[in-house]
XYZ file of C-alpha atoms in Angstrom:
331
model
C 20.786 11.033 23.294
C 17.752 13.145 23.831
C 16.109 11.787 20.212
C 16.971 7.739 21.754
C 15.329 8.561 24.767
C 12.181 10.268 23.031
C 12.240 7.004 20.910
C 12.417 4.846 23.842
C 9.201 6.679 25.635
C 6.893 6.613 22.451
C 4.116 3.940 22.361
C 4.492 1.123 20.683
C 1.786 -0.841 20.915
C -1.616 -0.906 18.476
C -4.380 1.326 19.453
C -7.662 -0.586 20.597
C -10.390 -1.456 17.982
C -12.757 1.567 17.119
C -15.565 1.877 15.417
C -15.870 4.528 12.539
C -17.761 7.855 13.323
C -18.848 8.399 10.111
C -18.914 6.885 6.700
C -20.131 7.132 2.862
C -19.385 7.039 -0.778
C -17.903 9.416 -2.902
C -18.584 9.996 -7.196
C -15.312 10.063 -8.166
C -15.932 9.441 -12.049
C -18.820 8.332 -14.439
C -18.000 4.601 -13.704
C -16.425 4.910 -10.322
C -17.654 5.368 -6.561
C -15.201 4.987 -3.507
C -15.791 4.036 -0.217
C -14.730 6.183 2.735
C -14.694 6.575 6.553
C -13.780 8.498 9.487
C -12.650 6.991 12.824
C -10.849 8.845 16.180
C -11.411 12.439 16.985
C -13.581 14.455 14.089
C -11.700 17.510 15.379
C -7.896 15.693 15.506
C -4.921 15.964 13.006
C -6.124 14.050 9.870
C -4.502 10.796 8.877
C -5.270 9.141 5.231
C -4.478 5.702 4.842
C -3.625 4.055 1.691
C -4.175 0.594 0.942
C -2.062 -2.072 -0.724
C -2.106 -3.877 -3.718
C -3.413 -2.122 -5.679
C -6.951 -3.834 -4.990
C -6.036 -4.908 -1.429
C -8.861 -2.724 0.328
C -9.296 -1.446 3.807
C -9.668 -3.431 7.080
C -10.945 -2.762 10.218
C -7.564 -3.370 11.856
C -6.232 -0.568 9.773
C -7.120 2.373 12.426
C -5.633 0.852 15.086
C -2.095 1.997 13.767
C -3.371 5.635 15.012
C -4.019 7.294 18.496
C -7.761 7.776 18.184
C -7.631 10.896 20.463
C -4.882 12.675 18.432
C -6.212 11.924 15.193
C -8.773 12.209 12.703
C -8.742 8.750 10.732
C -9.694 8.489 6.900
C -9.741 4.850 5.202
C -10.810 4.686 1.912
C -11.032 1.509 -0.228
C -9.537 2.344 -3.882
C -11.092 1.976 -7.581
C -12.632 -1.123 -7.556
C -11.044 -2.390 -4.557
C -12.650 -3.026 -1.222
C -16.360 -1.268 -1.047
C -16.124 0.614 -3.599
C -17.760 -0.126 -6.534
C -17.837 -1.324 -9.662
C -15.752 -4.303 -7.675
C -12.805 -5.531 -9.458
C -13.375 -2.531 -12.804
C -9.855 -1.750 -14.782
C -11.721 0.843 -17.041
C -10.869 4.291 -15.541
C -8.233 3.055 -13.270
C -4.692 4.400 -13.517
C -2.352 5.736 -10.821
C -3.012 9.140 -11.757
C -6.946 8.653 -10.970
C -6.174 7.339 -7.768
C -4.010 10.470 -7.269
C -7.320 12.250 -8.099
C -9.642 10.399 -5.919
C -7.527 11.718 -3.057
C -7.293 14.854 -3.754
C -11.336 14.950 -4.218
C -12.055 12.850 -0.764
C -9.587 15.557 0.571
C -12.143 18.241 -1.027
C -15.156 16.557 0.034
C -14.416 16.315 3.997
C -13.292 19.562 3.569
C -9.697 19.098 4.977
C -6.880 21.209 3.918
C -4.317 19.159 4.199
C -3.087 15.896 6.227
C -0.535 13.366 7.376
C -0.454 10.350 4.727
C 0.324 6.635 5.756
C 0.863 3.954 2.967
C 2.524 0.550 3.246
C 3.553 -1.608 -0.065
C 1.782 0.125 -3.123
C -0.311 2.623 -0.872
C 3.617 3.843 -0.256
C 3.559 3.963 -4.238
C 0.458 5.533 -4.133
C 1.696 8.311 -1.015
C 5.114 9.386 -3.110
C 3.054 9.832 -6.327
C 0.121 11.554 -4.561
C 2.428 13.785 -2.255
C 4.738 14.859 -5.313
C 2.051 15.989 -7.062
C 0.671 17.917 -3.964
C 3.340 18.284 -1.961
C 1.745 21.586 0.177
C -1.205 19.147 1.182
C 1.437 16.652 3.079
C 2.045 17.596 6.408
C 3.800 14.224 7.143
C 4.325 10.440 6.099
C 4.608 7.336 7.335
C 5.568 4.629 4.529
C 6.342 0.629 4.579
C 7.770 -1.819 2.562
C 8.872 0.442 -0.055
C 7.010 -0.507 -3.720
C 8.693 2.017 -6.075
C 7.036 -0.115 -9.025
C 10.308 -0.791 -11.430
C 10.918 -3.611 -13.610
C 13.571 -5.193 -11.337
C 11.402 -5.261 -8.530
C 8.115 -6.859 -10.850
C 10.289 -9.543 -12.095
C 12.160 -10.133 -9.224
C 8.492 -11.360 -7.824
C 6.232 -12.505 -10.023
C 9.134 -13.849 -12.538
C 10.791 -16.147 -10.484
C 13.494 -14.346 -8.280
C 11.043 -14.520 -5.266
C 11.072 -18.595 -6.219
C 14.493 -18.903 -5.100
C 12.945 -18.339 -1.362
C 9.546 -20.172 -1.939
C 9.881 -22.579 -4.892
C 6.919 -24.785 -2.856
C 4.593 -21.850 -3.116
C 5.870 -20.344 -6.729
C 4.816 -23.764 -8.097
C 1.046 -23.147 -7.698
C 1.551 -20.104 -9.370
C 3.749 -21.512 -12.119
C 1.823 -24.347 -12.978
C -1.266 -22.801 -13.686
C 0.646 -21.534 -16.996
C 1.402 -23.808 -20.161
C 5.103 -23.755 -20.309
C 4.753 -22.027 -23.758
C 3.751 -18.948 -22.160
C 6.109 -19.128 -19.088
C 8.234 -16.391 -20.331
C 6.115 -13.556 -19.087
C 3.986 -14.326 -16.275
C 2.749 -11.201 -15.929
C 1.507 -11.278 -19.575
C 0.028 -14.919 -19.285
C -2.029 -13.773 -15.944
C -3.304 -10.815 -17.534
C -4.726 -12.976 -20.645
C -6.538 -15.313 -18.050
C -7.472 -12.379 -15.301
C -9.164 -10.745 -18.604
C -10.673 -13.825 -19.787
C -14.266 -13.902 -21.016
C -14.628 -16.982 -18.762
C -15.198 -16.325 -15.288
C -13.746 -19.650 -14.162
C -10.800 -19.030 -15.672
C -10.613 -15.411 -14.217
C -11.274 -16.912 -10.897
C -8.483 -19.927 -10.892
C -5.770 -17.386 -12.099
C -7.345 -14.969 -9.031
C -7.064 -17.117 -7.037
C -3.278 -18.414 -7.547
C -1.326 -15.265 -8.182
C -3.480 -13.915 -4.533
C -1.974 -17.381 -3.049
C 1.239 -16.609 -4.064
C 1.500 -13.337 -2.613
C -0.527 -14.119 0.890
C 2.051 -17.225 1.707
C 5.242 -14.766 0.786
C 4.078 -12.122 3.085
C 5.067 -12.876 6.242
C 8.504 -14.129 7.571
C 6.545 -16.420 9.142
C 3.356 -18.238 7.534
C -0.234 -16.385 8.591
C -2.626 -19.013 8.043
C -5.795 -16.529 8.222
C -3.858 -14.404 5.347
C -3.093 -17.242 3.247
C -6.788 -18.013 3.439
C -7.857 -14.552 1.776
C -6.601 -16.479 -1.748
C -10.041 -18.817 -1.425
C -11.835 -15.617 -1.232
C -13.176 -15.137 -4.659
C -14.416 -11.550 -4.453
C -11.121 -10.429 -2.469
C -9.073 -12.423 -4.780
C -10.626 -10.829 -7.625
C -9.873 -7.328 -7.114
C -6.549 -8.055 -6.069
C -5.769 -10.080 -8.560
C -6.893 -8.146 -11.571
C -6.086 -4.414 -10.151
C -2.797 -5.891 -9.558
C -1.791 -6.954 -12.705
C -3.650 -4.288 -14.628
C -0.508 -1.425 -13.063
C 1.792 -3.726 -13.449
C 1.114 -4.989 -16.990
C 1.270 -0.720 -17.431
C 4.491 -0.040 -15.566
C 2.138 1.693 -12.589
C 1.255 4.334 -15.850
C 4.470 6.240 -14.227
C 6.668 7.867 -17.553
C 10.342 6.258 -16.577
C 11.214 3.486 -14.529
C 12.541 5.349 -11.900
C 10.092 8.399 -12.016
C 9.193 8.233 -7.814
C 13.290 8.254 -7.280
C 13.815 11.313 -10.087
C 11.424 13.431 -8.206
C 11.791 13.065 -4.617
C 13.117 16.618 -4.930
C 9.737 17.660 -4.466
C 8.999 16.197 -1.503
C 12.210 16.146 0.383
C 10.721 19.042 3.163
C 8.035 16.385 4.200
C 8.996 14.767 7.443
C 8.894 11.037 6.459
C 9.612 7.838 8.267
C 10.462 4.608 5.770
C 9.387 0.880 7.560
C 11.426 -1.562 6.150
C 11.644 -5.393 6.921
C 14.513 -7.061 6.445
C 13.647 -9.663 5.019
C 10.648 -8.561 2.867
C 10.205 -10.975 0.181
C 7.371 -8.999 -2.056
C 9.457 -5.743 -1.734
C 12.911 -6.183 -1.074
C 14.896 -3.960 0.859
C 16.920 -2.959 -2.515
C 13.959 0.024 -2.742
C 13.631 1.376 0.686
C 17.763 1.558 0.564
C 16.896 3.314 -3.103
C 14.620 5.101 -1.977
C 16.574 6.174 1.646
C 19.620 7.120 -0.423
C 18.058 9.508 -2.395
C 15.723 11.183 0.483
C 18.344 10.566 3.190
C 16.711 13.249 5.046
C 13.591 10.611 5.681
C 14.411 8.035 8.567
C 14.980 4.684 7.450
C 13.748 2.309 10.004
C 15.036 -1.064 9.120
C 13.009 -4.054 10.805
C 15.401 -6.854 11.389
C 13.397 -9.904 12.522
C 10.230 -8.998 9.412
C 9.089 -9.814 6.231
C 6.678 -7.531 4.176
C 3.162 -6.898 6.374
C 2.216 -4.467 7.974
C 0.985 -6.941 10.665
C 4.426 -8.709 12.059
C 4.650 -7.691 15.240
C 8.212 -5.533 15.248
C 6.407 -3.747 11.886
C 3.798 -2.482 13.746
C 5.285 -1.334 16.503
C 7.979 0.926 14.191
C 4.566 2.050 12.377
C 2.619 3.406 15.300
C 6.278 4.680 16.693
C 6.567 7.124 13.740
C 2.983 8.501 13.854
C 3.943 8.853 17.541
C 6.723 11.011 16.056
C 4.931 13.180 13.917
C 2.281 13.513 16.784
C 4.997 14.980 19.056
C 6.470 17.184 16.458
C 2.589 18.560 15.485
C 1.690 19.254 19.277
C 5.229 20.732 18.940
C 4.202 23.613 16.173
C 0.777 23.395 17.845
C 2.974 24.924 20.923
């Protein structure tokens, strides 16, 4: 009773907008440089959030999922993604290097260790980055569990996800000869590599499409409208297909499942619409019945963002959770 009641009395509701208090870029290779920033108190509990995609980038609207008094805010835009630059570069850019970049940005603000929030790949990106260094996770938040398997791949981008949207699939259909139709993922990555810009550009711009007008439960017009966005569309679109072309560069299909030994300790909340679309439930239900120890928040009336209403409110709920329990141990 006590734990429904807590649950009850927790905020809900997004923090205001804030400005960030400090910013840069960080070496992280010969080729690549990532952007960073801090927001919310410099001395708070620090809070790293991981981006979609991959390729998605950071938004303003991102910090707002965090009380700006309790905590120390870091947004960083991935390899390629975002800010960071070279824009749109596959050379250099595996899972494992993201994995690396964190770990160094970590280093760099000289933190020594920190909550970790991810939603779609960035929760990928959070299970492979906290089982490799699981004492630098004090907590995490994770939505719309992406656990990167070959079910889930060609349950979206090879034509299970058509069965819902066969208006918007056929955008992303048609732009392949029906000779090559029996790996899209294979016939994207030929055009999103092309030497032609154009054609780099029209395949950008329709596999982005196809994912913005999926997102949501119901249609966001301003999202849909990031697939005319040839720079966003770009990154996205390339970065995307690049880890999934390469299996996310994981060793076994299920390698995030087979090691969640490792990071069982961590006290971890799981967002999951019901009705997600892009990542179906199947891999948050996965994924919550080998951690069962992790609370499985299941949203009933959402799709896959991050930015449906009953989402957000279940996201800034569980870093109200971990806040209580840290002011807890503070105590």
């Amino acid at each position: 009773m006590d734990s429904e009641k807590e649950a009850v009395e927790l905020n809900r509701n997004l923090y205001p907008n804030i400005e960030p208090y400090s910013s840069g870029f960080l070496k992280v290779s010969d080729i690549h440089t990532i952007y960073w920033e801090q927001s919310g108190n410099p001395n708070g509990h620090p809070v790293v959030f991981l981006h979609g995609g991959p390729g998605g980038g950071t938004a303003p609207s991102n910090r707002r999922f965090f009380d700006p008094d309790f905590y120390r805010i870091i947004l960083f835009d991935q390899r390629g993604a975002g800010k960071s630059t070279p824009h749109a570069c596959l050379e250099e850019n595996k899972t494992w290097d993201l994995v690396d970049d964190i770990e160094k940005l970590r280093e760099h603000l000289e933190i020594p260790e920190w909550q970790v929030f991810g939603g779609s790949w960035g929760s990928t990106l959070a299970l492979a980055y906290s089982q490799s260094h699981p004492d630098k996770v004090t907590g995490m938040v994770l939505r719309g569990i992406f656990l990167l398997r070959k079910k889930e791949i060609d349950w979206f981008y090879e034509g299970g996800a058509a069965a819902i949207y066969p208006d918007a699939w056929e955008p992303f259909r048609d732009l392949i000869p029906e000779n090559e139709r029996e790996s899209f993922i294979d016939a994207y990555h030929k055009r999103l590599n092309s030497n032609d810009m154009e054609t780099q550009y029209a395949a950008a711009r329709a596999w982005t499409k196809w994912e913005m007008m999926t997102a949501h439960l119901l249609p966001n017009e301003e999202i849909i409208k990031k697939g005319d966005d040839d720079n966003f569309s770009l990154a996205f679109a390339r970065i995307e297909n690049h880890y999934f072309v390469n299996q996310g560069f994981f060793p076994t299909d299920s390698f995030l499942l087979d090691n969640v030994d490792k990071i069982r300790h961590i006290n971890t909340t799981i967002v999951q619409g019901r009705y997600d679309v892009c990542c179906p439930m199947m891999s948050a239900w996965d994924l919550h019945k080998a951690w069962p120890e992790a609370d499985l928040k299941v949203v009933p009336n959402a799709g896959h963002s991050a930015n449906e209403p009953g989402i957000a409110e279940e996201l800034v709920a569980a870093n109200e959770m971990l806040k209580k329990s840290i002011k807890k141990n503070v105590l």
